[in-house]
C-alpha positions as a printed Julia matrix, in Angstrom:
145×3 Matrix{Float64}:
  96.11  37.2    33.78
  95.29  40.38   35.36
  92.97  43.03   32.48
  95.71  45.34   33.11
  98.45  42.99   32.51
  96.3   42.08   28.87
  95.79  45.92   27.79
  99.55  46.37   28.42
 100.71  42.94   25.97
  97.8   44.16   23.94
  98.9   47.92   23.86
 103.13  46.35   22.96
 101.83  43.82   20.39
  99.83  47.45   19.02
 102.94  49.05   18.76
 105.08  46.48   17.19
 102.45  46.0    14.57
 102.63  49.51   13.77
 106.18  49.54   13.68
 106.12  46.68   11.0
 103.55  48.36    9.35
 105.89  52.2     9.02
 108.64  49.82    8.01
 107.14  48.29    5.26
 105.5   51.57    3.9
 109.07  52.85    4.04
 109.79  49.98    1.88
 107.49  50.74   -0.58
 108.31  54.41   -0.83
 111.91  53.03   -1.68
 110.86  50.41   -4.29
 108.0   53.17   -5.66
 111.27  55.95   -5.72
 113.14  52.92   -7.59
 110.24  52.25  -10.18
 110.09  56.12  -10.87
 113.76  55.98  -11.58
 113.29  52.82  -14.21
 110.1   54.77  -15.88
 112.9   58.12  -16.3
 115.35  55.67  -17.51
 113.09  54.57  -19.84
 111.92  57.82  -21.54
 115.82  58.86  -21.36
 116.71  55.53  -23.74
 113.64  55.75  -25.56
 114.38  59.32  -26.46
 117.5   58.79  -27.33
 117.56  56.33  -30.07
 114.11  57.84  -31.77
 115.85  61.29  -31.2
 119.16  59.82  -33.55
 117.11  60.37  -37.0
 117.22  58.06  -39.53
 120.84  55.71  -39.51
 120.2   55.47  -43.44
 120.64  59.03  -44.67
 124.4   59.41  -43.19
 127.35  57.88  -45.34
 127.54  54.35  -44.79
 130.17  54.34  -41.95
 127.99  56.79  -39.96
 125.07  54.86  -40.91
 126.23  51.44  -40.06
 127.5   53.28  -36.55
 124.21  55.34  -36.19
 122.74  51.97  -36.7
 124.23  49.62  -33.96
 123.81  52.57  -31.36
 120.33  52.57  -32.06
 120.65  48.52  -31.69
 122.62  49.03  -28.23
 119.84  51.59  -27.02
 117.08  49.24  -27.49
 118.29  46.39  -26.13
 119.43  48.24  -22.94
 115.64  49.55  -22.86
 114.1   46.27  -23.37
 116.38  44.92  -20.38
 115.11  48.07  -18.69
 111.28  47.06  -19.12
 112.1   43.69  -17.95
 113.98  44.8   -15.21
 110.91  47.67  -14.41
 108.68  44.56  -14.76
 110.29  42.49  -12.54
 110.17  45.4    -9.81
 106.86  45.88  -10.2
 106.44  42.24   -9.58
 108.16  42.45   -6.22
 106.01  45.66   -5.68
 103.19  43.97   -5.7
 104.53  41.24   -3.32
 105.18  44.03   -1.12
 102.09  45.73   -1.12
  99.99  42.76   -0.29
 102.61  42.18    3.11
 102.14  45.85    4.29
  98.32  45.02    3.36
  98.07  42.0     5.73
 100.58  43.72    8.26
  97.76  46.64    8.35
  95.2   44.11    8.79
  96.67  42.55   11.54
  97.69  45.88   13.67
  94.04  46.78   13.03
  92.62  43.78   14.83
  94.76  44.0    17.1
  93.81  47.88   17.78
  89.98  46.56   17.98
  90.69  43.7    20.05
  92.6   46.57   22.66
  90.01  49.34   22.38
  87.08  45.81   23.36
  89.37  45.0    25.75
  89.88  48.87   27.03
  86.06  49.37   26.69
  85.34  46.24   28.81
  87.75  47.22   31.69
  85.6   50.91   31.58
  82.49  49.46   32.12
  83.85  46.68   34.76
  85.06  49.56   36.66
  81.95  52.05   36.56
  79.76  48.55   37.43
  81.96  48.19   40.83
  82.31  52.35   40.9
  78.34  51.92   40.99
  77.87  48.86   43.36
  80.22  50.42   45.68
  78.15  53.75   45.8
  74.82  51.54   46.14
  76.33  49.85   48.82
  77.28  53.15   50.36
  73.59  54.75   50.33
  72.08  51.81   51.41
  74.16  51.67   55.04
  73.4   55.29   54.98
  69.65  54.72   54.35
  70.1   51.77   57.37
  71.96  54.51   59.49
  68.89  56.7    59.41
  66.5   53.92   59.94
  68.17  53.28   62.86
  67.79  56.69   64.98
């Protein structure tokens, strides 16, 4: 396999990497967008059933309403925090993928730029052989008038 036929797999495999690598931070802007909403959520339900006052200082109908909506409210928010929870698992999940996906376009990126490096130098070497070569049949050239 030709060193120009490697940098240009080696360039593509780059660019796929990186392309796995934006998708998955766009992933985790949507599930961090997501966990914002649950946290708002959260304060919203919280808010509302410690912003109801006290159930027992209505007349007992109210109260016994008053009550059960405060009931309703909490058990919404504690499906909320285990919903959040659960989120945050799969967060996490994701995060350590983009992590690995980074690691992987990175070595890959060194692995190019060693391999783009070592082309460089291959080239100047036969750049520099050639213009020995050159001066020394021009050094012969005089030697021979």
């Amino acid at each position: 396999m030709s060193d120009a036929h490697t940098i240009r797999n080696l360039t593509t495999l780059v660019g796929l990497r990186s392309t796995e690598v934006e998708r998955l931070q766009g992933e985790m802007a949507a599930q961090t967008a997501v966990r914002e909403r649950y946290q708002k959520n959260l304060e919203r339900l919280t808010g509302l059933y410690t912003d109801s006052g006290p159930s027992g200082a209505l007349p007992l109908a109210l109260s016994v309403n008053c009550g059960n909506f405060k009931q309703a409210v909490m058990q919404m928010a504690d499906q909320h925090r285990t919903d959040l929870h659960l989120h945050e698992a799969n967060m996490a999940v994701s995060q350590r993928a983009l992590n690995t996906a980074w690691a992987k376009r990175e070595v890959l990126d060194q692995v190019l730029t060693q391999k783009q490096k070592y082309v460089a130098n291959e080239q100047q070497r036969v750049d520099a052989k050639r213009q020995d070569e050159l001066a020394t049949q021009f050094w012969f050239r005089g030697q021979v008038k």
